Amino acid sequence: MSDPTPPLLQIHHLTKTFGGLMAVEDVSFDLTAGLILGLIGPNGAGKTTIFNMVTGFYQPTSGEIRFMEKKIGKLSPHQITQAGIARTFQTIRLFKNLTALENVMAGLHHRTRMGIWDALIRSKSQRQEESMIMTEAEYFLQVLGLAGYRNELAKNLPYGDQRKLEIARALSTRPTLLTLDEPAAGLNEHETQDLIAMIRKIRDGGITILLIEHDMKMVMDLCEQIVVVDHGRKIAQGTPEEVQKDPFVIKAYLGEEEK
Amino acid sequence: MQLIQQLINGITIGSFYALVALGYTMVYGVLKMINFAHGDLFMWGAYLGLASLTFIVGIFTNGSPWMIIPVVIIVALTVALAGVLVERVAYRPLRTAGRLAPIISALGVAFILESLARNVFGASWKTYPTGVVPTGGIQITPEVRVSTMQLSVLVVSFILMAGLYLFIQRTRTGTAMRAVSQDPGVSRLMGIDVNQIISRVFLIGPGLGGIAGLIVALYYGSFDFTLGWTFGLKAFIAAILGGIGNIPGAMIGGMLLGVIETLASGYISPQWKDVIAYVILIIILVFRPTGILGERVAEKV
Amino acid sequence: MRIAKIQASFRRYPYAWQIGLIILAILLPLPLGDYYRTVAWRTGVYIMLGLSLNIIVGYAGLFQLGHAAFYALGAYTAAIMNLKLGIPLLLTFPFSILIAAVFGYLITRPILHLRGDYLAIVTIAFGEVVRLALVNNIFGITGGANGLSGIDRPNLFGLELRQPIYHYYLMLVFLIFTIFAIRRLENSRLGRAWMYVREDEAAAEAMGIDTTRVKLMAFILGSGWAGLCGALYAAKLTVISPDLSRFLESVVMFSIVVLGGTGSIPGVVVGTLGMVTLPEMFRPLKDWRDAWMGIAMVVMMIARPEGLWPSRRVRLEIRGDQEEANPIPAANS
């Protein structure tokens, strides 16, 4: 069926070469708003490279990325976040020596404006803004169940909660598209179920989700659309049922342990 | 033809820079730190050379080129050992202490070395006894002349550099050094005693620097305690020019810098030659492609 | 920990502490002779220089080993405007700040992306370029190796500031303002942005923070402030030379920040006392002064690499593994 509104994220013929190595080759797919899309593939398939291009950490060698119809391939990471795409990292990259609250406050930076002068004179707008930042940050902590860690250093949080904190931090930038890089890595069964529920809640709140994952059970359970890449190329796209039956996918994963 | 003369002079000075640059580059290779004290170790080579040479000349009352040999050995050994000592005392304890602390410590060592030199030897200009350095030269054309000194310097430098290159490429220790430069963690797993390798690097690097100090002082005839500072900075520029951590690079970088500097001095202005060298450095570093994620391509985001 | 106790007390009675310290600073020079008043003045100037460098090194986490260049630029701007253009000295101060800030921007804009060690080298090179340009009498206005002399005394509503004690109070006004401004900045949006950039630059970028702009702000502010200190110097000594841009000066400033404790105001004060005030009081040992400074630097770094009075963050950053891990029960949402 044809949808009159264009997809939120459009990736056309995306290619990335590093020196002589072709990490991503001619990958194209679209992401409709409101969907949860999973990007899967064997190790080294190019998933994180695609991710990094979407979030501005790498520049595509060729091809086009459009977000809400605007070309974003050449933007720097902070511009991409300002445009409405937030991300988490595969290896957790929290501000380790800062508190959970301070971590989440980071996401509010680009949504606020007060500069040096206002800071010096503590103008009324500055005080209001600071208060807003605090309230917003506490809200996000609470929503993810982390309110108790408010003044705790990020590095002291248990692993599962660190992952949640990273998501809280990404959410505080108020993104339209949330990209998660292996959010379930290192989580146990129970925590993974929590995560799935949380991601669904986030999506129901109006945020589109794009995620990379290795945990197949989680992917098949959670994602509505799946894109499979192998050796830098897209080899399949579709619903979980379709993808599971795809012969190319099965071949690519042959020999890989299913979680 | 003046150009050729300039080139000869430039390569001679370049070989000095190269010898000192090797010390920086080797240390940076294994420790990823800039040994700010290296220039002062080099300067101590000049002072120690003077002291031992004066002593030896005093015994025999007349200078002679052969006296250089024991002097070179004394200087090289002393400065090399000093280098190892500095690493043990001032750098090793700070390997896990962040990025700022080793810099301060190195600067502290530089201060100590400078102050020590100034107090032990005095702040005045020192001259080397004559007769040690062979005078005379070869007149190639009416405008181009290679002095015996230059020839000796070039020969010695070349031998040292070739020797080092072979050492790095062919010996086990040399290969171990290259391994540690690439990845100390993996090297340790492969059974390499990383601490010992680092000590050896500090033996060779400063050792070469000390010899360079001796040679430079002989070449120019006189020096004072500020020798270490300017030379050190320029040699570091040479190391960066050639690619820091890269040993052949340091040699090439040194030569290149010497030539550029001499040409600049001859054709533009002697006053501004240092500025030109520094500006070149800044320009090179500005156009290095280093992005937010750093140069290490292997680092996964 | 004694320092922790002082900090706790400061937090409980901030006004009492602040007013007390200000009163102490005002009364300090009165019983002293001119020599020690000058030492007090120098201490204050270096505290300001340390604070200005602290923004760059301590907050934004950038290696700046050529900070003295901006100190010199500020001094020379004030001197040249006064000597060649006849502008009253106090009115040159804004220009000193401006010129230093502009140069701060120009030199750092192209090098911000550099990794730590390289940044350090470029800043050293810049310091030398400035010094050599001044020595070579660039544009014919800098007076060469001997510098410039005969600078006017500052004139405040008809009162000509000659004696050291007047300069001390002039400096104190600026110092109090500086500390006040920095505390405000520390707790502001920009101050937090610096922290984030320092902790993890890529993550900060991912949060939508324009890290280039944030780092530039640090450099511009820090450099401009150093320019102000240069103007104060010119005002008191009336003679300036290219030595102001010496690497040694930059190293002293850098050491003040790192030895005292990166990222904290009390740290900078302590660092200045150690690196500037103490050596001044042991002048007779001048010959060996550098050696003792060097030893102090090495020993300090081995014993306390985080500095004497670091900010919480920096202490954690460096001592991280040694902090006790508080066992936290898993959260139940």
mmCIF file of C-alpha atoms in Angstrom, chain A residues 92-251:
data_model
loop_
_atom_site.group_PDB
_atom_site.id
_atom_site.type_symbol
_atom_site.label_atom_id
_atom_site.label_comp_id
_atom_site.label_asym_id
_atom_site.label_seq_id
_atom_site.Cartn_x
_atom_site.Cartn_y
_atom_site.Cartn_z
ATOM 1 C CA ILE A 92 28.356 2.594 27.128
ATOM 2 C CA ARG A 93 29.602 6.152 26.887
ATOM 3 C CA LEU A 94 28.151 7.836 29.873
ATOM 4 C CA PHE A 95 29.922 10.734 31.542
ATOM 5 C CA LYS A 96 31.340 8.389 34.112
ATOM 6 C CA ASN A 97 32.500 10.842 36.736
ATOM 7 C CA LEU A 98 29.321 12.887 36.673
ATOM 8 C CA THR A 99 26.080 12.120 38.424
ATOM 9 C CA ALA A 100 23.105 10.508 36.731
ATOM 10 C CA LEU A 101 21.296 13.815 36.867
ATOM 11 C CA GLU A 102 24.192 15.678 35.298
ATOM 12 C CA ASN A 103 24.311 13.060 32.574
ATOM 13 C CA VAL A 104 20.704 13.557 31.647
ATOM 14 C CA MET A 105 21.031 17.332 31.834
ATOM 15 C CA ALA A 106 23.474 17.069 28.945
ATOM 16 C CA GLY A 107 20.646 16.297 26.570
ATOM 17 C CA LEU A 108 19.024 19.588 27.378
ATOM 18 C CA HIS A 109 21.944 21.657 26.249
ATOM 19 C CA HIS A 110 20.910 21.962 22.660
ATOM 20 C CA ARG A 111 17.362 22.820 23.598
ATOM 21 C CA THR A 112 18.418 25.795 25.674
ATOM 22 C CA ARG A 113 20.109 29.026 24.876
ATOM 23 C CA MET A 114 21.454 31.003 27.770
ATOM 24 C CA GLY A 115 24.961 32.234 27.172
ATOM 25 C CA ILE A 116 27.813 33.833 29.067
ATOM 26 C CA TRP A 117 26.232 37.165 29.767
ATOM 27 C CA ASP A 118 23.079 35.683 31.208
ATOM 28 C CA ALA A 119 25.150 33.295 33.289
ATOM 29 C CA LEU A 120 27.149 36.157 34.741
ATOM 30 C CA ILE A 121 24.233 38.285 35.750
ATOM 31 C CA ARG A 122 21.911 35.403 36.581
ATOM 32 C CA SER A 123 19.134 37.026 34.648
ATOM 33 C CA LYS A 124 15.567 35.985 35.225
ATOM 34 C CA SER A 125 15.475 34.004 31.977
ATOM 35 C CA GLN A 126 18.624 32.220 32.965
ATOM 36 C CA ARG A 127 17.258 31.201 36.317
ATOM 37 C CA GLN A 128 14.051 30.032 34.719
ATOM 38 C CA GLU A 129 15.946 28.051 32.167
ATOM 39 C CA GLU A 130 18.144 26.392 34.767
ATOM 40 C CA SER A 131 15.068 25.430 36.688
ATOM 41 C CA MET A 132 13.476 23.987 33.557
ATOM 42 C CA ILE A 133 16.602 21.974 32.798
ATOM 43 C CA MET A 134 16.593 20.507 36.273
ATOM 44 C CA THR A 135 12.906 19.604 36.138
ATOM 45 C CA GLU A 136 13.158 18.022 32.709
ATOM 46 C CA ALA A 137 16.192 15.984 33.654
ATOM 47 C CA GLU A 138 14.520 14.706 36.794
ATOM 48 C CA TYR A 139 11.468 13.815 34.769
ATOM 49 C CA PHE A 140 13.455 11.612 32.426
ATOM 50 C CA LEU A 141 15.225 9.942 35.321
ATOM 51 C CA GLN A 142 11.908 9.176 36.881
ATOM 52 C CA VAL A 143 10.274 7.862 33.721
ATOM 53 C CA LEU A 144 13.019 5.281 33.364
ATOM 54 C CA GLY A 145 12.954 4.389 37.016
ATOM 55 C CA LEU A 146 16.326 5.912 37.822
ATOM 56 C CA ALA A 147 15.194 8.681 40.147
ATOM 57 C CA GLY A 148 16.974 7.043 43.062
ATOM 58 C CA TYR A 149 20.338 7.499 41.368
ATOM 59 C CA ARG A 150 19.963 11.220 40.973
ATOM 60 C CA ASN A 151 23.170 12.150 42.760
ATOM 61 C CA GLU A 152 25.034 8.936 42.167
ATOM 62 C CA LEU A 153 28.048 8.878 39.888
ATOM 63 C CA ALA A 154 27.208 7.216 36.609
ATOM 64 C CA LYS A 155 30.036 4.760 36.891
ATOM 65 C CA ASN A 156 28.701 3.416 40.165
ATOM 66 C CA LEU A 157 25.401 2.313 38.682
ATOM 67 C CA PRO A 158 24.839 -1.357 38.013
ATOM 68 C CA TYR A 159 25.338 -2.270 34.385
ATOM 69 C CA GLY A 160 21.708 -2.641 33.448
ATOM 70 C CA ASP A 161 20.865 0.746 34.911
ATOM 71 C CA GLN A 162 23.779 2.337 33.111
ATOM 72 C CA ARG A 163 22.212 1.212 29.869
ATOM 73 C CA LYS A 164 18.927 2.693 30.960
ATOM 74 C CA LEU A 165 20.651 5.927 31.913
ATOM 75 C CA GLU A 166 22.156 6.195 28.478
ATOM 76 C CA ILE A 167 18.683 5.869 27.002
ATOM 77 C CA ALA A 168 17.337 8.470 29.413
ATOM 78 C CA ARG A 169 20.103 10.795 28.353
ATOM 79 C CA ALA A 170 19.332 10.271 24.687
ATOM 80 C CA LEU A 171 15.637 10.839 25.306
ATOM 81 C CA SER A 172 16.254 14.132 27.046
ATOM 82 C CA THR A 173 17.344 15.560 23.703
ATOM 83 C CA ARG A 174 13.710 15.064 22.686
ATOM 84 C CA PRO A 175 14.456 13.177 19.498
ATOM 85 C CA THR A 176 12.100 12.216 16.728
ATOM 86 C CA LEU A 177 14.220 9.175 15.920
ATOM 87 C CA LEU A 178 16.047 7.206 18.584
ATOM 88 C CA THR A 179 18.899 5.014 17.393
ATOM 89 C CA LEU A 180 20.148 2.332 19.771
ATOM 90 C CA ASP A 181 23.419 0.498 19.243
ATOM 91 C CA GLU A 182 23.129 -2.951 20.842
ATOM 92 C CA PRO A 183 21.083 -1.785 23.803
ATOM 93 C CA ALA A 184 20.698 -5.325 25.154
ATOM 94 C CA ALA A 185 24.382 -6.213 25.154
ATOM 95 C CA GLY A 186 25.300 -7.656 28.502
ATOM 96 C CA LEU A 187 21.763 -7.721 29.841
ATOM 97 C CA ASN A 188 20.216 -10.816 31.341
ATOM 98 C CA GLU A 189 16.880 -12.296 30.356
ATOM 99 C CA HIS A 190 14.867 -10.299 32.840
ATOM 100 C CA GLU A 191 16.550 -7.020 32.026
ATOM 101 C CA THR A 192 16.055 -7.668 28.316
ATOM 102 C CA GLN A 193 12.329 -8.069 28.806
ATOM 103 C CA ASP A 194 12.304 -4.793 30.714
ATOM 104 C CA LEU A 195 14.144 -3.181 27.876
ATOM 105 C CA ILE A 196 11.695 -4.445 25.284
ATOM 106 C CA ALA A 197 8.786 -3.062 27.259
ATOM 107 C CA MET A 198 10.573 0.233 27.686
ATOM 108 C CA ILE A 199 11.335 0.565 23.997
ATOM 109 C CA ARG A 200 7.711 -0.129 23.162
ATOM 110 C CA LYS A 201 6.635 2.537 25.598
ATOM 111 C CA ILE A 202 9.030 4.999 24.035
ATOM 112 C CA ARG A 203 7.672 4.223 20.608
ATOM 113 C CA ASP A 204 4.120 4.590 21.819
ATOM 114 C CA GLY A 205 5.106 8.028 23.052
ATOM 115 C CA GLY A 206 5.717 9.015 19.432
ATOM 116 C CA ILE A 207 9.404 8.299 18.872
ATOM 117 C CA THR A 208 10.587 6.138 15.983
ATOM 118 C CA ILE A 209 13.181 3.529 16.854
ATOM 119 C CA LEU A 210 16.117 2.182 14.862
ATOM 120 C CA LEU A 211 18.240 -0.369 16.598
ATOM 121 C CA ILE A 212 21.158 -2.707 16.070
ATOM 122 C CA GLU A 213 21.004 -5.935 17.977
ATOM 123 C CA HIS A 214 22.508 -9.394 18.137
ATOM 124 C CA ASP A 215 19.925 -10.859 20.461
ATOM 125 C CA MET A 216 17.709 -12.595 17.889
ATOM 126 C CA LYS A 217 14.884 -13.388 20.247
ATOM 127 C CA MET A 218 14.622 -9.762 21.193
ATOM 128 C CA VAL A 219 14.780 -8.612 17.607
ATOM 129 C CA MET A 220 12.067 -10.959 16.413
ATOM 130 C CA ASP A 221 9.924 -10.064 19.392
ATOM 131 C CA LEU A 222 10.313 -6.326 19.287
ATOM 132 C CA CYS A 223 10.956 -5.181 15.737
ATOM 133 C CA GLU A 224 8.260 -4.604 13.200
ATOM 134 C CA GLN A 225 10.644 -4.250 10.296
ATOM 135 C CA ILE A 226 14.043 -5.848 9.950
ATOM 136 C CA VAL A 227 16.908 -5.052 7.614
ATOM 137 C CA VAL A 228 19.636 -7.662 7.277
ATOM 138 C CA VAL A 229 23.117 -6.751 6.124
ATOM 139 C CA ASP A 230 26.070 -8.982 5.454
ATOM 140 C CA HIS A 231 29.504 -7.997 4.207
ATOM 141 C CA GLY A 232 28.318 -4.452 3.790
ATOM 142 C CA ARG A 233 25.338 -5.261 1.596
ATOM 143 C CA LYS A 234 21.665 -5.453 2.349
ATOM 144 C CA ILE A 235 20.517 -8.996 1.829
ATOM 145 C CA ALA A 236 16.976 -8.901 3.115
ATOM 146 C CA GLN A 237 14.255 -6.637 4.428
ATOM 147 C CA GLY A 238 10.842 -7.340 5.787
ATOM 148 C CA THR A 239 8.804 -8.385 8.777
ATOM 149 C CA PRO A 240 10.323 -10.821 11.266
ATOM 150 C CA GLU A 241 8.423 -13.721 9.719
ATOM 151 C CA GLU A 242 9.575 -12.898 6.222
ATOM 152 C CA VAL A 243 13.174 -12.425 7.253
ATOM 153 C CA GLN A 244 13.334 -15.619 9.246
ATOM 154 C CA LYS A 245 12.379 -17.606 6.183
ATOM 155 C CA ASP A 246 14.680 -15.791 3.770
ATOM 156 C CA PRO A 247 17.235 -18.223 2.366
ATOM 157 C CA PHE A 248 19.987 -15.602 2.104
ATOM 158 C CA VAL A 249 19.571 -14.718 5.734
ATOM 159 C CA ILE A 250 19.705 -18.313 6.830
ATOM 160 C CA LYS A 251 22.840 -18.823 4.787
#
